[in-house]
C-alpha atoms as one frame of an Amber mdcrd trajectory, in Angstrom:
protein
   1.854 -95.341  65.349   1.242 -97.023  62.200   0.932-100.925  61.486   3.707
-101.313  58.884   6.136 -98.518  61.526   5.216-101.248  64.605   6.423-104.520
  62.244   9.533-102.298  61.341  10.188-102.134  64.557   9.851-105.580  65.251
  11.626-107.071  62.214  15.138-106.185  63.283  14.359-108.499  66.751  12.989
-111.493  65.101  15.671-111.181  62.721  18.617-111.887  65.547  16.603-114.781
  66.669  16.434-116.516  63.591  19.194-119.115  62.932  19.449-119.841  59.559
  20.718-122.802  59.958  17.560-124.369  61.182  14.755-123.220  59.148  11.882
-125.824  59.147   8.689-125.346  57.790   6.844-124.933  60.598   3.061-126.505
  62.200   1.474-125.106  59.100   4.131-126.654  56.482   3.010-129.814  58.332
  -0.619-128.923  58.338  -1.057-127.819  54.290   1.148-131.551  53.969  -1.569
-133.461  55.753  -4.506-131.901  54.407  -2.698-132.640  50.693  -2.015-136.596
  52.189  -5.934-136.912  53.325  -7.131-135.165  50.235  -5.240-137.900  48.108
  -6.567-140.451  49.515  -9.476-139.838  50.065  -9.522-139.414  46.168  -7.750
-142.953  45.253 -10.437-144.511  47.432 -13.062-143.137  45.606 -11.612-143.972
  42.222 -11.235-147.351  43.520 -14.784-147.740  44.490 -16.038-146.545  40.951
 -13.610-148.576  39.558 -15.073-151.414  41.045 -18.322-150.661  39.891 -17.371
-150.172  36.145 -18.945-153.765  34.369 -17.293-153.214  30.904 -17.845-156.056
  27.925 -15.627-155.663  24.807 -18.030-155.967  22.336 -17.599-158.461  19.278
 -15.748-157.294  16.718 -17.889-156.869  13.639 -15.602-158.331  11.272 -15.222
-161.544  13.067 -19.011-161.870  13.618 -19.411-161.092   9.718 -16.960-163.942
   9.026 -18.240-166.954  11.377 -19.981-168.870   9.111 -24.489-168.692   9.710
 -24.273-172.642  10.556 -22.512-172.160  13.634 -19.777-174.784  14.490 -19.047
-172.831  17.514 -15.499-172.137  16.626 -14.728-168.247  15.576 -12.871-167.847
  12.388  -9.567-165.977  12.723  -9.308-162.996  10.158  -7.116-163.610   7.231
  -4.336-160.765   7.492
């Protein structure tokens, strides 16, 4: 007897047991679910941790820097717009 002839067999019983009312995903619904959660975070905490590492210093805008005068009265000049 063939592998497909056994399952056609079998399908007619498992179908009689099945309420289909209640169909829930099942263990490995639950499992793939988890694995997605862990992966996830696992993910923000690492984003988090390079985040934290990033040391990021606008630089000065060339325009302003062209416009403070060379004397220096330690105040920036605001561009004219």
């Amino acid at each position: 007897m063939y592998a497909t002839q056994a399952l056609t067999h079998l399908v007619p019983l498992a179908a009689e047991e099945l309420d289909k009312n209640k169909v829930t995903p099942g263990v490995l619904g639950f499992l793939v679910f988890a694995a997605l959660a862990v992966g996830v975070w696992a993910l923000m905490k690492s984003m988090n941790r390079h985040m934290g590492r990033v040391n990021f210093e606008e630089a000065p805008d060339p325009d302003a820097v062209a416009a403070e005068p060379a004397g220096g009265s330690g105040k920036a000049a605001s561009p004219a717009k």
